[in-house]
mmCIF file with all atom_site columns, C-alpha atoms in Angstrom:
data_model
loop_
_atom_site.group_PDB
_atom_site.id
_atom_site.type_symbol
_atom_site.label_atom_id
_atom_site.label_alt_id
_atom_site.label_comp_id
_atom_site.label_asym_id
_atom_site.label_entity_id
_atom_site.label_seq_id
_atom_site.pdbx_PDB_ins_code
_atom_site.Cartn_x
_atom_site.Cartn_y
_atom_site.Cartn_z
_atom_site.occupancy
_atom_site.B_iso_or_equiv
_atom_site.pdbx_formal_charge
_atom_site.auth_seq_id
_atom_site.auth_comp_id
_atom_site.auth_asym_id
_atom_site.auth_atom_id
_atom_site.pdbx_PDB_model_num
ATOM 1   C CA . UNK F 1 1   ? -36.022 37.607  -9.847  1.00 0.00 ? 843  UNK F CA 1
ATOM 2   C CA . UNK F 1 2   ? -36.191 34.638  -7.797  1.00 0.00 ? 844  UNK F CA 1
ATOM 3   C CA . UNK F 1 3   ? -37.521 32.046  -10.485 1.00 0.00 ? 845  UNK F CA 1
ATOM 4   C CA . UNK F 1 4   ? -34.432 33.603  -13.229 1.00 0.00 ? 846  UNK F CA 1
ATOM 5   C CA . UNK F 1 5   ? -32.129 32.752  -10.051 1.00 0.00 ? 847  UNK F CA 1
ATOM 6   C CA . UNK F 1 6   ? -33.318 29.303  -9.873  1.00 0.00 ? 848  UNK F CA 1
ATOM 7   C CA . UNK F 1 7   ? -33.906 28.509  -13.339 1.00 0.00 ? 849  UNK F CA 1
ATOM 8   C CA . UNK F 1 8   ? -30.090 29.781  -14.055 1.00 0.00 ? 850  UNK F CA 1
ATOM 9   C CA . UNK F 1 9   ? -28.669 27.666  -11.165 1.00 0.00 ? 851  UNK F CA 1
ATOM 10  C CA . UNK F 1 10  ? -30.748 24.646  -12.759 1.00 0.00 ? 852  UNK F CA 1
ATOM 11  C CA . UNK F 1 11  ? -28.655 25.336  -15.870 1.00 0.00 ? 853  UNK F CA 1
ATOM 12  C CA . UNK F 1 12  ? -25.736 25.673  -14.311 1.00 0.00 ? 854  UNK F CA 1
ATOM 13  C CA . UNK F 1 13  ? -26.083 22.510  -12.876 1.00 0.00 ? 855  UNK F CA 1
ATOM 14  C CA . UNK F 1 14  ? -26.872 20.429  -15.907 1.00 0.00 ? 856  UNK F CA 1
ATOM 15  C CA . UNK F 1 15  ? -23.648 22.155  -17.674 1.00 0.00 ? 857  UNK F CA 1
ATOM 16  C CA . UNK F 1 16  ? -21.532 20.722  -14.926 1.00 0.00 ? 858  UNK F CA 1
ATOM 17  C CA . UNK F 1 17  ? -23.361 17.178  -15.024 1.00 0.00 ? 859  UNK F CA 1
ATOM 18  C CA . UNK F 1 18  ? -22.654 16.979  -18.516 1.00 0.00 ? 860  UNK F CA 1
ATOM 19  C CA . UNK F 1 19  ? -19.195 15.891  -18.346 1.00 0.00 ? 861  UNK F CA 1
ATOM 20  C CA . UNK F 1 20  ? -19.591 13.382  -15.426 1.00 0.00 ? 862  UNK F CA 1
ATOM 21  C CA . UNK F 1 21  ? -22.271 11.735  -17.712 1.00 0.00 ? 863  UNK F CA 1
ATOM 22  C CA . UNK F 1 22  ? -20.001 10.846  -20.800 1.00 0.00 ? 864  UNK F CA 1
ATOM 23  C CA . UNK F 1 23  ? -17.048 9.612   -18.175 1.00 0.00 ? 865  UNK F CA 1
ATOM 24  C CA . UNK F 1 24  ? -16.769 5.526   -19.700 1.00 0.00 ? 866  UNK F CA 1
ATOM 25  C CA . UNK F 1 25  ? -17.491 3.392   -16.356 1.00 0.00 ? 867  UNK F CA 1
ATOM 26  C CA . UNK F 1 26  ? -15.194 0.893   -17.171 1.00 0.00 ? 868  UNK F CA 1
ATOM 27  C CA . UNK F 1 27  ? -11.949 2.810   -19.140 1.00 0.00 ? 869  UNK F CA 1
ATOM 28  C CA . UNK F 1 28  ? -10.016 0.024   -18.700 1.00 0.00 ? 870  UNK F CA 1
ATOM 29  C CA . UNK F 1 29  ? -12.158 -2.730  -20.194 1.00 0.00 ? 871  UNK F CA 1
ATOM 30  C CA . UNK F 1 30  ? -13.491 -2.499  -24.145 1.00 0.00 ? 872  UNK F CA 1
ATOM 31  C CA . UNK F 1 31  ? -15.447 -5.174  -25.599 1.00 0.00 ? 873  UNK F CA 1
ATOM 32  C CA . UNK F 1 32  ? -17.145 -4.137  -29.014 1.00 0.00 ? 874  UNK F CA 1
ATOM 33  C CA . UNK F 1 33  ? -18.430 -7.539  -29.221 1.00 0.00 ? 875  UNK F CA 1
ATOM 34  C CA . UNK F 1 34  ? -21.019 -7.355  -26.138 1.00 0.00 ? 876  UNK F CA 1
ATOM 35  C CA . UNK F 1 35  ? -19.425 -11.069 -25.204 1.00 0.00 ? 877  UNK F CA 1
ATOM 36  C CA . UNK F 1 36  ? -18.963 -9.572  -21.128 1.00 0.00 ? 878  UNK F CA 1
ATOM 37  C CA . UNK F 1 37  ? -21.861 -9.399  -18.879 1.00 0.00 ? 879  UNK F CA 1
ATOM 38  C CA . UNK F 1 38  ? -22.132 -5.490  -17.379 1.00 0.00 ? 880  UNK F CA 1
ATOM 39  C CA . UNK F 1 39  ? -21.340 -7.326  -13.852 1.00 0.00 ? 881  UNK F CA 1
ATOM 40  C CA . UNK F 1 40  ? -18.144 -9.079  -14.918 1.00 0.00 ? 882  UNK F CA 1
ATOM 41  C CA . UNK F 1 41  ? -17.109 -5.623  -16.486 1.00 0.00 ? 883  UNK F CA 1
ATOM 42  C CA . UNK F 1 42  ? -17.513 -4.141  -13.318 1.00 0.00 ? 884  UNK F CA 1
ATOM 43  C CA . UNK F 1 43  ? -15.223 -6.644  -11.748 1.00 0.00 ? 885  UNK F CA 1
ATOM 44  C CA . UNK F 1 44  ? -12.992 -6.093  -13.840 1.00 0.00 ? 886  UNK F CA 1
ATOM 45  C CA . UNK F 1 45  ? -12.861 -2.888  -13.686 1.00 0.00 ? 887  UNK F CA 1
ATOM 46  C CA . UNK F 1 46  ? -12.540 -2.933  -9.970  1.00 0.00 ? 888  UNK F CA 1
ATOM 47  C CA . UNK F 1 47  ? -9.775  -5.378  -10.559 1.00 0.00 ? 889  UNK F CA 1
ATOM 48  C CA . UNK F 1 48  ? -7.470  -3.387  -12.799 1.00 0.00 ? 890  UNK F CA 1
ATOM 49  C CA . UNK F 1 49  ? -8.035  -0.372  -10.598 1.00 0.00 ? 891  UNK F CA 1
ATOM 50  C CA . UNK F 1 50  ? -7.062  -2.398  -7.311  1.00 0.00 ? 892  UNK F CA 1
ATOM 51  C CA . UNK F 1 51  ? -4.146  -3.468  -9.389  1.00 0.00 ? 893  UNK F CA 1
ATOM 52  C CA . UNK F 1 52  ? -2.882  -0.170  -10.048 1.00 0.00 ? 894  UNK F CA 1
ATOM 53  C CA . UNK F 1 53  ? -3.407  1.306   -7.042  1.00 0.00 ? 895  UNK F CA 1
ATOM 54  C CA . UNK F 1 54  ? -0.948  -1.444  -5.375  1.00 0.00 ? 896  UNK F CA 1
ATOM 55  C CA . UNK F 1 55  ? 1.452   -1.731  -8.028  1.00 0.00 ? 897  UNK F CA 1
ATOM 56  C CA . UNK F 1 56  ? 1.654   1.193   -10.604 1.00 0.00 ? 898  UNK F CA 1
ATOM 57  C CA . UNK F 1 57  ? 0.850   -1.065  -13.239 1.00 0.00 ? 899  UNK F CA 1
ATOM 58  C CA . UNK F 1 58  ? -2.356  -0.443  -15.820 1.00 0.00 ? 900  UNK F CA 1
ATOM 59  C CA . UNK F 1 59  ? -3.892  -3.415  -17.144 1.00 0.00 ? 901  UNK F CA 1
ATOM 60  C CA . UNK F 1 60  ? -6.420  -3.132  -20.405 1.00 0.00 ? 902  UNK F CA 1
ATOM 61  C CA . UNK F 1 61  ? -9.177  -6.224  -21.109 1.00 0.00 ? 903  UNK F CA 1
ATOM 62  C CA . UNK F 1 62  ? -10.169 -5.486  -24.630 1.00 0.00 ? 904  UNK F CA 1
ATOM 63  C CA . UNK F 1 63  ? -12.417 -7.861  -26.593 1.00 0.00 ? 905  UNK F CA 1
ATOM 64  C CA . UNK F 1 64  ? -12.988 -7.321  -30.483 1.00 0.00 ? 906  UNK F CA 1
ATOM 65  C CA . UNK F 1 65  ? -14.595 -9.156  -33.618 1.00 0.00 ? 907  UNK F CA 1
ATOM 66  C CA . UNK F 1 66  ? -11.036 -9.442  -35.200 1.00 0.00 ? 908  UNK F CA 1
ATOM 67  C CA . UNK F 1 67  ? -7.348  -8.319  -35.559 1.00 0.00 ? 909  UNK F CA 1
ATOM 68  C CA . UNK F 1 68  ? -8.119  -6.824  -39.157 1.00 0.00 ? 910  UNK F CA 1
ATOM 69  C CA . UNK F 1 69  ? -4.974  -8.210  -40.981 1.00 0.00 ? 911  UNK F CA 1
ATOM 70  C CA . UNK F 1 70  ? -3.096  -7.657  -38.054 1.00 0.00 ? 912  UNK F CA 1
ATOM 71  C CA . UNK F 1 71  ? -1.157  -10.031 -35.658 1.00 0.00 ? 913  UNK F CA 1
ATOM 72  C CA . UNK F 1 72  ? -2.590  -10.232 -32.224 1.00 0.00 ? 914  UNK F CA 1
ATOM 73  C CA . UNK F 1 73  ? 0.887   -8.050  -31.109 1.00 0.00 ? 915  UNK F CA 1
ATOM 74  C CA . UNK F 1 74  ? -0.034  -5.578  -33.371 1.00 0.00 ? 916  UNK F CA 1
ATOM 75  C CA . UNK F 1 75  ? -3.023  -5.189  -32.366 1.00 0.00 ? 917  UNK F CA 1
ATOM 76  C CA . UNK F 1 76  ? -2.671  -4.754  -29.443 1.00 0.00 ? 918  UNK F CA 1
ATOM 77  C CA . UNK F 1 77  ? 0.569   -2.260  -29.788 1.00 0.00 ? 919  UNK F CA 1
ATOM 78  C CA . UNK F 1 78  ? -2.388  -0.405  -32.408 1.00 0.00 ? 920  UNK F CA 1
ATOM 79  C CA . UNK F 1 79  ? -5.170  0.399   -30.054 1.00 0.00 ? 921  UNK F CA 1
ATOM 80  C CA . UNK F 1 80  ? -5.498  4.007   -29.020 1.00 0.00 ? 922  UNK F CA 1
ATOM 81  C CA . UNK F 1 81  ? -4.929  3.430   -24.961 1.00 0.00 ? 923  UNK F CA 1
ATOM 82  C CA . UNK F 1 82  ? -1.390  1.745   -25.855 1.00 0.00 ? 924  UNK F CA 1
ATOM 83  C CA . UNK F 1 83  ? 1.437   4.097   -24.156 1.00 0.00 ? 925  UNK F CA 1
ATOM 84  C CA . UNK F 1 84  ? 4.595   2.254   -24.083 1.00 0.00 ? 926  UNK F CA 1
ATOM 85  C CA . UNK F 1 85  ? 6.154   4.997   -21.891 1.00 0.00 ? 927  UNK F CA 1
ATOM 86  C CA . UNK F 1 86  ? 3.998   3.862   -19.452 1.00 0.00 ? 928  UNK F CA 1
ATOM 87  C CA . UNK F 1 87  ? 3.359   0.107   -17.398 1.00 0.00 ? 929  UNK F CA 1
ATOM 88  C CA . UNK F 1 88  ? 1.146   -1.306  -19.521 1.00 0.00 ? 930  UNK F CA 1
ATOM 89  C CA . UNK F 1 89  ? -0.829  -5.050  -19.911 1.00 0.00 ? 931  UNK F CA 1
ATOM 90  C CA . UNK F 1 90  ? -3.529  -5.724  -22.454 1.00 0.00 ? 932  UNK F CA 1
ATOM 91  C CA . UNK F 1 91  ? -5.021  -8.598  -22.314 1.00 0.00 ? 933  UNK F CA 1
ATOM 92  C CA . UNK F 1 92  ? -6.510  -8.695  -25.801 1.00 0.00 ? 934  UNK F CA 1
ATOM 93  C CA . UNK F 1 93  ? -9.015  -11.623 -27.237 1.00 0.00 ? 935  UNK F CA 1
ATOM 94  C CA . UNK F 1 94  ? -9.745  -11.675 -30.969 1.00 0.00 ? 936  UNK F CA 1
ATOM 95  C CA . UNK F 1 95  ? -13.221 -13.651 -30.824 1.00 0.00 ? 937  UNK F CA 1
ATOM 96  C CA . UNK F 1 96  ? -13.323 -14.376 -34.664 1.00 0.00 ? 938  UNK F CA 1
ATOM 97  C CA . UNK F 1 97  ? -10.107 -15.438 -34.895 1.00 0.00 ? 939  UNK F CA 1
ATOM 98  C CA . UNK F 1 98  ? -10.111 -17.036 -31.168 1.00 0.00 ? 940  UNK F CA 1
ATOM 99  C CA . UNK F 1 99  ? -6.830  -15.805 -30.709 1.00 0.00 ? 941  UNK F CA 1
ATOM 100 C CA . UNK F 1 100 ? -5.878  -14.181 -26.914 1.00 0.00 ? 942  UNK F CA 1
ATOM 101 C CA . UNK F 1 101 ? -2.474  -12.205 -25.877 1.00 0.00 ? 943  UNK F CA 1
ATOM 102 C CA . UNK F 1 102 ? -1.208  -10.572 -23.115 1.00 0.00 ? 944  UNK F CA 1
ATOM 103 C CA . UNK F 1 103 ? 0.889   -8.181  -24.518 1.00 0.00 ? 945  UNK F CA 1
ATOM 104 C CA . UNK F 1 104 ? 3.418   -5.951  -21.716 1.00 0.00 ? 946  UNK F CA 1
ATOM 105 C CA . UNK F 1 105 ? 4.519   -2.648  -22.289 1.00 0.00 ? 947  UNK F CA 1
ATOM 106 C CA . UNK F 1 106 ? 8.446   -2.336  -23.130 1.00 0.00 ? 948  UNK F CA 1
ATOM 107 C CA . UNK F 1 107 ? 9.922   -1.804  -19.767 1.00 0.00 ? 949  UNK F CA 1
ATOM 108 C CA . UNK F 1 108 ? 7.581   -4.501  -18.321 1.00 0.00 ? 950  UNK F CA 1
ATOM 109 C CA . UNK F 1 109 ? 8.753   -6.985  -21.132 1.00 0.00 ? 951  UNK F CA 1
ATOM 110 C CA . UNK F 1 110 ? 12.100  -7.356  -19.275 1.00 0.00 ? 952  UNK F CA 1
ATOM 111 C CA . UNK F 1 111 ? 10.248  -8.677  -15.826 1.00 0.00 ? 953  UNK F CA 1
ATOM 112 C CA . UNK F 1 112 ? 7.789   -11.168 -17.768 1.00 0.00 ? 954  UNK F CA 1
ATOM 113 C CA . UNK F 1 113 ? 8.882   -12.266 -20.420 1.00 0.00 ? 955  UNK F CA 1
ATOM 114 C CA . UNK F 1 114 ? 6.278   -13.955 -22.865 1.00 0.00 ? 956  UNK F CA 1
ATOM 115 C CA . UNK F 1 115 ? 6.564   -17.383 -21.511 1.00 0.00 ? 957  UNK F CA 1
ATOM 116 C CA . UNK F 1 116 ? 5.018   -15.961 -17.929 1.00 0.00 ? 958  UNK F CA 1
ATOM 117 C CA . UNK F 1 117 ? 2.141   -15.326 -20.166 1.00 0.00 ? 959  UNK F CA 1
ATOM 118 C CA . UNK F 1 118 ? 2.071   -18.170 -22.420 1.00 0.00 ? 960  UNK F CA 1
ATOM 119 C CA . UNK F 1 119 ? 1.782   -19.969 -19.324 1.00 0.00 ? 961  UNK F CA 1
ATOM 120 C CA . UNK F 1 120 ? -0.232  -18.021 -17.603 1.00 0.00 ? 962  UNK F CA 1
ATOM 121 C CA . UNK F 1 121 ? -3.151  -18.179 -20.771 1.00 0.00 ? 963  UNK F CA 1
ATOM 122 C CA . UNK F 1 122 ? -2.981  -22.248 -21.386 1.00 0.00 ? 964  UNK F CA 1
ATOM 123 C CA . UNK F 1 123 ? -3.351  -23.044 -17.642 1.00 0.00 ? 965  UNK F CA 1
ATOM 124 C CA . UNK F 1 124 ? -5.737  -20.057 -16.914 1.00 0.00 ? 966  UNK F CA 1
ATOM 125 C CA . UNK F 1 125 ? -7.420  -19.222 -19.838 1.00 0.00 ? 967  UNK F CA 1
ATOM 126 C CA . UNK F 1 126 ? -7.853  -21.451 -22.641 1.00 0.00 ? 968  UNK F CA 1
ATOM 127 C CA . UNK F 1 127 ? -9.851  -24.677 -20.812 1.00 0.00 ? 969  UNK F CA 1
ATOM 128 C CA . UNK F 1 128 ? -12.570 -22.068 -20.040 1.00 0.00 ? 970  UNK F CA 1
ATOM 129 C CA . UNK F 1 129 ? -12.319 -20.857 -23.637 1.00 0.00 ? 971  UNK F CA 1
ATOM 130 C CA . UNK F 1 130 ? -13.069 -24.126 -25.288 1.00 0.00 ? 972  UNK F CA 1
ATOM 131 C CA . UNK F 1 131 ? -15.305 -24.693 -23.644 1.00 0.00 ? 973  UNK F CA 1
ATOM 132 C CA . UNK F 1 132 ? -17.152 -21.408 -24.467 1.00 0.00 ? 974  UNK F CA 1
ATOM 133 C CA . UNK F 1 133 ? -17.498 -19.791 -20.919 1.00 0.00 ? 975  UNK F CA 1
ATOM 134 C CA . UNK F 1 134 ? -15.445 -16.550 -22.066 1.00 0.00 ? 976  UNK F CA 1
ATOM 135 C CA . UNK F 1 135 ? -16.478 -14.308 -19.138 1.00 0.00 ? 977  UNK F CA 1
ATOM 136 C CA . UNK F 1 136 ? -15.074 -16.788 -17.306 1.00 0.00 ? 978  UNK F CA 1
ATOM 137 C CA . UNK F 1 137 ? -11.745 -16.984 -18.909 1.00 0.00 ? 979  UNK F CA 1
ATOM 138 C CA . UNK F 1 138 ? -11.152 -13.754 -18.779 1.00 0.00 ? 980  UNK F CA 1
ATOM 139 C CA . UNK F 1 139 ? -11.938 -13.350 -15.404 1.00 0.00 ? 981  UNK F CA 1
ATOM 140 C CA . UNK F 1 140 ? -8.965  -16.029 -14.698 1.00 0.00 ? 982  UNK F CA 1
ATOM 141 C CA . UNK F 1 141 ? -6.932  -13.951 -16.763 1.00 0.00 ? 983  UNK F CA 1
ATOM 142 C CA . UNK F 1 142 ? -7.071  -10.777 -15.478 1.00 0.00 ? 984  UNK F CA 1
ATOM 143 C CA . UNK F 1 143 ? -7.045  -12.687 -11.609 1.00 0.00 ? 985  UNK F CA 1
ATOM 144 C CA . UNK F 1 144 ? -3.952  -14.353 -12.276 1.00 0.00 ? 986  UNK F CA 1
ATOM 145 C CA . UNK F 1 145 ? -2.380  -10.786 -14.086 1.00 0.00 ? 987  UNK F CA 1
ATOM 146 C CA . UNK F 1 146 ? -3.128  -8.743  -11.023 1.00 0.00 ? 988  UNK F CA 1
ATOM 147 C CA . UNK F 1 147 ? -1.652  -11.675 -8.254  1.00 0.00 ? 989  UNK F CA 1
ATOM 148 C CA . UNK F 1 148 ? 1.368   -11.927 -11.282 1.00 0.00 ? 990  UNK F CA 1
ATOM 149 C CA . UNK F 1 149 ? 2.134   -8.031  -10.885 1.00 0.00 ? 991  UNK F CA 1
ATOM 150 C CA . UNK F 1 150 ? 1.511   -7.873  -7.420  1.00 0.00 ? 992  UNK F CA 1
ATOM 151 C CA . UNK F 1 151 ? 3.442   -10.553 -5.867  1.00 0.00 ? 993  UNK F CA 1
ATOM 152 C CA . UNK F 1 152 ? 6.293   -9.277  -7.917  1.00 0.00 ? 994  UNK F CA 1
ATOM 153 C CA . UNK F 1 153 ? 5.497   -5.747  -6.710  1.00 0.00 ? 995  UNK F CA 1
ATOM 154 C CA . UNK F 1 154 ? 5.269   -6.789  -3.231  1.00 0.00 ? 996  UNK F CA 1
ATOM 155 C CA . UNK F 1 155 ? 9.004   -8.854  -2.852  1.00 0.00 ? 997  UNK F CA 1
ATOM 156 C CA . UNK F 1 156 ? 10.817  -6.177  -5.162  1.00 0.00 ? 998  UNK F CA 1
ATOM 157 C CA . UNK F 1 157 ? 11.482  -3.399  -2.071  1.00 0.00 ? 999  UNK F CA 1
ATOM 158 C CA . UNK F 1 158 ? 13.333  -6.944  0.032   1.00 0.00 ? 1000 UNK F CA 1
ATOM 159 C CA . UNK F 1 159 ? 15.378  -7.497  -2.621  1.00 0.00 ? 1001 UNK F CA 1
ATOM 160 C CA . UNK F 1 160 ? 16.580  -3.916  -3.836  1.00 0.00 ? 1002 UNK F CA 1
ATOM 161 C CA . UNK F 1 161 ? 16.657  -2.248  -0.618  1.00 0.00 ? 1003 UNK F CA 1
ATOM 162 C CA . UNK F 1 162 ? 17.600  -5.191  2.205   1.00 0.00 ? 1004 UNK F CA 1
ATOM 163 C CA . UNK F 1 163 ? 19.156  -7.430  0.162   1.00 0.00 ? 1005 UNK F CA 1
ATOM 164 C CA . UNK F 1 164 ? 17.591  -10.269 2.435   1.00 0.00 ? 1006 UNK F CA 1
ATOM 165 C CA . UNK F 1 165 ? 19.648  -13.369 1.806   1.00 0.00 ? 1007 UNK F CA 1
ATOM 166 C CA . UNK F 1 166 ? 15.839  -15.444 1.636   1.00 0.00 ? 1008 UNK F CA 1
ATOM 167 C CA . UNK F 1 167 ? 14.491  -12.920 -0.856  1.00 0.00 ? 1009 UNK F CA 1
ATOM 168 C CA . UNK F 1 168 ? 17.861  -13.545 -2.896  1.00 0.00 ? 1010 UNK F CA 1
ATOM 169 C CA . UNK F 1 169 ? 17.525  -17.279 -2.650  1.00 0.00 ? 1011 UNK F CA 1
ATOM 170 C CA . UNK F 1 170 ? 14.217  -16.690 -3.138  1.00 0.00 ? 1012 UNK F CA 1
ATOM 171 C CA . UNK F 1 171 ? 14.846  -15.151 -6.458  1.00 0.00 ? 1013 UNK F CA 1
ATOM 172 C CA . UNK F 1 172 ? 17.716  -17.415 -7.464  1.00 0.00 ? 1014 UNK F CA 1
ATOM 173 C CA . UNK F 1 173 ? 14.710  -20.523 -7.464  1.00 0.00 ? 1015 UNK F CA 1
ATOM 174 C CA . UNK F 1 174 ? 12.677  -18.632 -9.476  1.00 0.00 ? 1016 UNK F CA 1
ATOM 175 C CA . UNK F 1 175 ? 15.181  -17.975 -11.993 1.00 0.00 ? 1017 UNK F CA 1
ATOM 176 C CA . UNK F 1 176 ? 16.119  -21.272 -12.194 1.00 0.00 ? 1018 UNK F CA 1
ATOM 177 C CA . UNK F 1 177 ? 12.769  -22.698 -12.106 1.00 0.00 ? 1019 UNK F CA 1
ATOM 178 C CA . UNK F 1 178 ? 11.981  -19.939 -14.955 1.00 0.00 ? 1020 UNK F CA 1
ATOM 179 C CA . UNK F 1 179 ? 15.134  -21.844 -17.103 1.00 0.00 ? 1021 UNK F CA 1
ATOM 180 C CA . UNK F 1 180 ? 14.070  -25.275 -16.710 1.00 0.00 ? 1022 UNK F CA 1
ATOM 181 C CA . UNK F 1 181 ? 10.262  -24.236 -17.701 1.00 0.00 ? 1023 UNK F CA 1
ATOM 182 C CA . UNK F 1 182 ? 11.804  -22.476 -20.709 1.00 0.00 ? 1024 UNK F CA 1
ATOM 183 C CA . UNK F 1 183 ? 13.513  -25.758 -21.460 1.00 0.00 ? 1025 UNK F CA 1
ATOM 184 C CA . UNK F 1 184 ? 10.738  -27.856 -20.790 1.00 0.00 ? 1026 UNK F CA 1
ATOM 185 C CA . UNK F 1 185 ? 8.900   -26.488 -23.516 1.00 0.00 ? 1027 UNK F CA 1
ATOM 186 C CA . UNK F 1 186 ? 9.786   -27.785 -27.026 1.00 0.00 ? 1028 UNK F CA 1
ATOM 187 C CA . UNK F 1 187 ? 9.901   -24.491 -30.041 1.00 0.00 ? 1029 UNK F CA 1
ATOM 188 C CA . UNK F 1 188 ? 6.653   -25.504 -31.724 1.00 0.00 ? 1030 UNK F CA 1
ATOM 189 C CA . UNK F 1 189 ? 4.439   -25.857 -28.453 1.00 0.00 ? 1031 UNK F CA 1
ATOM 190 C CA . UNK F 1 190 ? 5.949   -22.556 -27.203 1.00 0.00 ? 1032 UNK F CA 1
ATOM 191 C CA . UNK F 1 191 ? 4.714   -20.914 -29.981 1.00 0.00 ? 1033 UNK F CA 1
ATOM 192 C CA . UNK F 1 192 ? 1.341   -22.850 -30.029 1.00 0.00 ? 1034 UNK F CA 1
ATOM 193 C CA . UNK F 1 193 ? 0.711   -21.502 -26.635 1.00 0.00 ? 1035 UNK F CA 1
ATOM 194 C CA . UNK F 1 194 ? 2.661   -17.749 -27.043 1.00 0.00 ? 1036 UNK F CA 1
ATOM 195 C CA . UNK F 1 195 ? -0.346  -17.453 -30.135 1.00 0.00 ? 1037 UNK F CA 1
ATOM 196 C CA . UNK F 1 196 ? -3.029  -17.910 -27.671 1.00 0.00 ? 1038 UNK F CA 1
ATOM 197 C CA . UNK F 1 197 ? -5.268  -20.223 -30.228 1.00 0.00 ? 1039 UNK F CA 1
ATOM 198 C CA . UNK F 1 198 ? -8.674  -21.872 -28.497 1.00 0.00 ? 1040 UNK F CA 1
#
């Protein structure tokens, strides 16, 4: 009687572990091209799941071979975590192509608009890129994402519930800061940058 006991609690056991051992470690990073060492996965992991602890938001690393016809948008919009009833950023590099977006779920889209990101990816992003140190790229990426979000998370409350006059001036230099940079950029280098090429 005593061995059945133990031998059924054994089973038990490995029927419960079962689950816990198919659980992805890193859900919110996907690289099918093996280009990420396991430790920078793990940072980014932690990264994206600091990130939405302080601000709501979700944000998606996801490295492939190539966008299979498709424009890096569509790509992006195309993979099977994309939710755009939910806050969403995918950070998305196509290595054969050498293409890399940041593509923003709808209701995020108003707050950043592209140019944040185009930005954000040519300062960031693309001098590690060309010069082939991709881990580190994207690390730089998905740093300046999460201080992007959260410094936006973290002077919304002053603004919508205080009205503080310095969060309002604040806000009224960034906006006009954010016109002159949009200005400041001619069409065909916006573009240039918006596609991400390195």
């Amino acid at each position: 009687m005593g061995r059945r006991f133990v031998a059924w609690m054994i089973a038990a056991l490995v029927l419960c572990a079962g689950p816990a051992v198919a659980t992805p470690t890193h859900p919110h990073v996907l690289d099918s091209t093996g280009t990420l060492f396991e430790t920078t996965r793990d940072r980014l992991e932690a990264e994206s799941a600091a990130t939405q602890a302080r601000t709501g938001v979700e944000v998606f690393v996801v490295l492939q071979n190539n966008l299979a016809g498709k424009t890096a948008r569509e790509a992006a919009q195309s993979l099977p975590l994309w939710n755009p009833s939910r806050d969403q950023i995918v950070l998305l590099l196509a290595m054969t192509e050498r293409q890399v977006r940041i593509e923003t779920s709808p209701r995020l889209s108003t707050e950043y608009p592209d140019i944040v990101w185009a930005t954000l990816i040519e300062t960031k992003m693309l001098p590690d890129l060309r010069r082939g140190r991709n881990g580190a790229a994207v690390r730089s990426g998905m740093d300046a994402i999460s201080q992007t979000v959260s410094h936006a998370a973290s002077t919304r409350p002053s603004v919508a519930v205080r009205g503080d006059p310095r969060a309002l001036r604040d806000m009224g230099f960034l906006l006009v800061a954010g016109l002159l940079a949009v200005f400041s950029f001619s069409s065909a280098r916006h573009l240039r940058i918006a596609r991400g090429h390195w």
